[in-house]
Coordinates of C-alpha atoms and ligand atoms in Angstrom, one line a residue:
M1 CA 127.7 201.2 75.0
E2 CA 128.8 202.9 71.8
Y3 CA 132.5 203.2 71.0
R4 CA 133.7 205.6 68.3
N5 CA 136.2 203.5 66.5
V6 CA 135.3 199.9 67.4
Q7 CA 133.8 197.3 65.1
V8 CA 132.2 194.2 66.7
L9 CA 131.8 191.4 64.2
D10 CA 128.4 189.8 64.6
H11 CA 128.1 186.4 62.8
P12 CA 126.5 183.1 63.9
L13 CA 129.6 181.1 63.0
I14 CA 131.8 183.4 65.0
K15 CA 129.5 183.2 68.0
H16 CA 129.5 179.4 67.8
K17 CA 133.3 179.1 67.6
L18 CA 133.9 181.8 70.2
T19 CA 131.6 179.9 72.6
L20 CA 133.7 176.8 72.1
L21 CA 136.9 178.9 72.6
R22 CA 135.7 180.2 76.0
N23 CA 134.8 176.8 77.3
K24 CA 137.3 175.8 80.0
N25 CA 137.1 172.2 78.8
T26 CA 138.3 173.0 75.3
T27 CA 141.8 171.4 74.8
H28 CA 144.8 173.5 73.8
K29 CA 144.8 171.7 70.4
D30 CA 141.2 172.7 69.7
F31 CA 141.7 176.2 71.3
R32 CA 144.6 176.8 68.8
Q33 CA 142.6 175.6 65.9
L34 CA 139.5 177.7 66.9
A35 CA 141.5 180.9 67.4
Q36 CA 143.1 180.5 64.0
E37 CA 139.7 179.9 62.3
L38 CA 138.2 182.9 64.0
A39 CA 141.1 185.1 62.8
G40 CA 140.5 183.8 59.3
L41 CA 136.8 184.7 59.4
M42 CA 137.7 188.1 60.8
T43 CA 140.0 188.8 57.8
Y44 CA 137.0 189.2 55.5
E45 CA 135.6 192.1 57.5
V46 CA 138.9 193.8 58.3
C47 CA 139.7 193.9 54.6
R48 CA 136.4 195.2 53.5
N49 CA 137.4 198.9 53.1
M50 CA 140.9 198.2 51.6
R51 CA 141.5 200.1 48.4
T52 CA 142.0 198.2 45.2
K53 CA 143.6 199.2 41.9
S54 CA 143.0 198.2 38.3
C55 CA 144.7 194.9 37.3
P56 CA 143.9 193.8 33.8
V57 CA 144.5 190.1 33.1
E58 CA 144.1 187.9 30.1
T59 CA 141.6 185.2 30.5
P60 CA 141.9 182.4 28.0
L61 CA 139.2 184.3 26.0
E62 CA 139.7 188.1 26.4
T63 CA 141.0 190.9 28.6
Y64 CA 139.4 191.1 32.0
E65 CA 139.5 194.4 33.9
G66 CA 140.5 192.9 37.3
Q67 CA 141.4 194.5 40.7
E68 CA 144.3 193.9 43.1
L69 CA 144.9 195.3 46.6
E70 CA 146.6 198.7 46.3
N71 CA 148.6 198.6 49.5
E72 CA 150.9 196.0 50.9
V73 CA 149.5 194.2 53.9
T74 CA 151.6 193.6 57.1
I75 CA 150.4 191.4 59.9
V76 CA 152.0 192.0 63.3
P77 CA 151.2 189.4 66.0
V78 CA 151.9 190.3 69.6
L79 CA 153.8 187.3 71.0
R80 CA 152.8 184.8 72.1
A81 CA 149.1 184.6 71.7
G82 CA 148.9 186.7 68.5
L83 CA 150.8 184.1 66.5
V84 CA 147.8 181.8 65.9
M85 CA 145.7 184.8 64.8
A86 CA 148.5 185.8 62.4
Q87 CA 148.4 182.3 60.9
G88 CA 144.6 182.5 60.5
M89 CA 145.0 185.8 58.6
L90 CA 147.9 184.5 56.5
D91 CA 145.7 181.6 55.4
M92 CA 143.5 184.4 53.8
I93 CA 146.3 186.8 52.7
P94 CA 149.3 184.6 52.0
H95 CA 151.3 187.4 50.4
A96 CA 151.2 189.6 53.6
K97 CA 154.5 190.5 55.3
V98 CA 154.8 189.6 59.0
G99 CA 156.4 191.6 61.8
H100 CA 156.7 190.3 65.3
I101 CA 156.4 192.1 68.7
G102 CA 157.2 190.3 71.9
L103 CA 155.5 191.6 75.0
F104 CA 154.4 190.2 78.3
R105 CA 152.5 191.7 81.2
D106 CA 154.3 192.3 84.5
E107 CA 152.1 190.3 86.9
T108 CA 152.1 193.0 89.5
T109 CA 151.9 196.2 87.6
L110 CA 150.1 194.7 84.5
S111 CA 152.4 197.0 82.4
P112 CA 153.7 195.4 79.2
I113 CA 157.4 194.6 79.0
Q114 CA 159.0 194.4 75.6
Y115 CA 161.4 191.6 74.8
Y116 CA 161.4 191.5 71.0
C117 CA 160.5 193.7 68.0
K118 CA 161.2 192.8 64.3
L119 CA 159.2 194.8 61.8
P120 CA 159.7 195.6 58.1
D121 CA 162.2 198.6 58.0
S122 CA 159.7 201.0 56.6
M123 CA 156.1 200.5 55.9
P124 CA 154.8 203.7 54.2
G125 CA 152.6 201.7 51.8
S126 CA 151.4 199.1 54.2
D127 CA 148.0 198.5 55.8
V128 CA 149.0 197.0 59.2
F129 CA 147.0 194.6 61.3
V130 CA 148.3 194.3 64.8
V131 CA 146.8 191.0 66.2
D132 CA 146.4 189.7 69.7
P133 CA 143.4 187.7 71.0
M134 CA 143.0 189.7 74.2
L135 CA 142.6 193.5 74.7
A136 CA 142.5 193.7 78.6
T137 CA 144.0 196.9 80.2
G138 CA 145.1 197.9 76.7
G139 CA 148.8 198.4 77.7
S140 CA 150.2 195.7 75.4
A141 CA 148.1 196.8 72.4
S142 CA 149.0 200.5 72.9
M143 CA 152.7 199.7 73.1
A144 CA 152.6 197.4 70.0
I145 CA 150.7 200.0 68.0
S146 CA 153.2 202.7 69.0
L147 CA 156.1 200.5 67.8
V148 CA 154.3 200.0 64.5
K149 CA 153.6 203.7 64.0
E150 CA 157.4 204.5 64.3
R151 CA 157.6 202.8 60.8
H152 CA 154.9 205.2 59.3
P153 CA 152.5 202.7 57.8
A154 CA 149.5 203.8 55.6
S155 CA 147.0 202.5 58.2
V156 CA 146.9 200.6 61.5
S157 CA 144.1 198.4 62.7
F158 CA 144.0 196.4 65.9
C159 CA 142.3 193.0 65.7
C160 CA 141.4 190.9 68.8
I161 CA 139.0 188.2 69.7
I162 CA 137.8 189.6 73.1
A163 CA 138.0 193.2 74.2
A164 CA 137.4 194.7 77.6
P165 CA 135.9 198.2 77.9
E166 CA 138.9 199.3 79.9
G167 CA 141.3 198.4 77.0
I168 CA 139.0 200.0 74.4
R169 CA 139.0 203.3 76.3
V170 CA 142.9 203.2 76.5
L171 CA 143.2 202.8 72.7
E172 CA 140.6 205.4 72.0
R173 CA 142.6 207.9 74.1
E174 CA 146.1 206.9 73.0
H175 CA 145.5 205.9 69.4
P176 CA 142.3 207.5 68.3
D177 CA 143.2 206.9 64.6
V178 CA 143.4 203.1 65.0
K179 CA 140.4 201.1 64.3
V180 CA 139.7 198.3 66.8
V181 CA 138.0 195.1 65.4
T182 CA 136.8 192.6 67.9
L183 CA 134.5 189.6 68.0
E184 CA 132.9 190.5 71.4
I185 CA 133.2 193.1 74.1
D186 CA 133.2 191.6 77.5
R187 CA 132.0 193.1 80.8
Q188 CA 135.1 194.1 82.8
L189 CA 138.5 193.2 84.2
N190 CA 138.9 191.4 87.5
E191 CA 141.4 192.5 90.1
N192 CA 144.2 190.6 88.4
G193 CA 143.6 192.2 85.0
Y194 CA 141.8 189.2 83.5
I195 CA 138.8 189.7 81.3
L196 CA 135.4 188.7 82.6
P197 CA 133.8 186.4 81.5
G198 CA 136.8 186.1 79.1
L199 CA 138.5 182.8 78.3
G200 CA 141.4 182.8 80.7
D201 CA 145.0 183.3 79.7
A202 CA 145.1 183.1 76.0
G203 CA 148.8 182.2 75.7
D204 CA 148.7 179.4 78.2
R205 CA 145.5 178.0 76.7
I206 CA 147.0 178.1 73.2
Y207 CA 150.3 176.5 74.1
G208 CA 149.2 174.3 77.1
T209 CA 151.7 176.0 79.4
K210 CA 149.5 175.9 82.5
Ligands
PRP301 C1 148.2 188.6 77.1 C2 147.6 188.9 75.8 C3 147.9 190.3 75.5 C4 148.0 190.9 76.9 C5 146.7 191.7 77.1 O1 149.6 188.3 76.9 O2 147.9 188.0 74.8 O3 149.2 190.4 74.9 O4 148.0 189.8 77.8 O5 146.7 192.3 78.3 P1 146.7 193.9 78.4 O6 145.7 194.5 77.5 O7 146.4 194.1 79.9 O8 148.1 194.4 78.1 P2 150.6 188.0 78.2 O9 151.1 189.3 78.7 O10 149.9 187.1 79.1 O11 151.8 187.3 77.5 P3 151.9 185.8 76.7 O12 151.1 186.0 75.4 O13 153.3 185.6 76.5 O14 151.2 184.8 77.6
URA302 N1 145.5 188.3 78.9 C1 144.9 187.1 78.7 O1 145.5 186.2 78.1 N2 143.7 187.0 79.2 C2 143.0 188.0 79.9 O2 141.9 187.8 80.3 C3 143.7 189.2 80.1 C4 145.0 189.3 79.6

């Protein structure tokens, strides 16, 4: 199925690491490492269309007409699971700012509940990447993006590892201006709001809490 504003990254190394990530026998230590590496690989693609500006530097021999990123970059992990993705992106963009949004899903309603939000005060010149491994019903991503938009960034992208069609449709409806970048689109949600085939509960698998 075609989605208007979704990019699925198709790369053999990503497929290999994502298969390891999905395996229920992968330890939380390896899971954490793989999620971080996948976010690092993803960073190349999500930065592809960033604007650059002229930045002349002196090499030891002459002036070189270089380039630097025009906008500030802000990475916004959705706690808990987004933290490892943020680290993978920071490995590639170490000068980025980081905002944090804490959300968890109510187990019955599946609606997100906010418990924390600390973002840069204003972000007019910032390209923002909201990161969370799982886009399931889309409630958490939509709420996180709304909080970010209150600070008026230059652009917002949502980066995840696995997206469900249900969550993509919610973001297309509620945030049509936000690009969604994912590594794979899975089949559907189950009756408890878990992605199928998915990888289980990302936060629990990262931190070994279940
Ligand atoms: C998971 C995941 C997302 C959310 C996705 O977090 O990391 O934030 O669920 O589901 P949704 O698209 O239906 O909103 P969870 O609520 O389990 O919190 P946790 O990271 O603290 O475990
Ligand atoms: N959150 C997760 O961590 N996993 C899912 O499959 C859905 C929501």
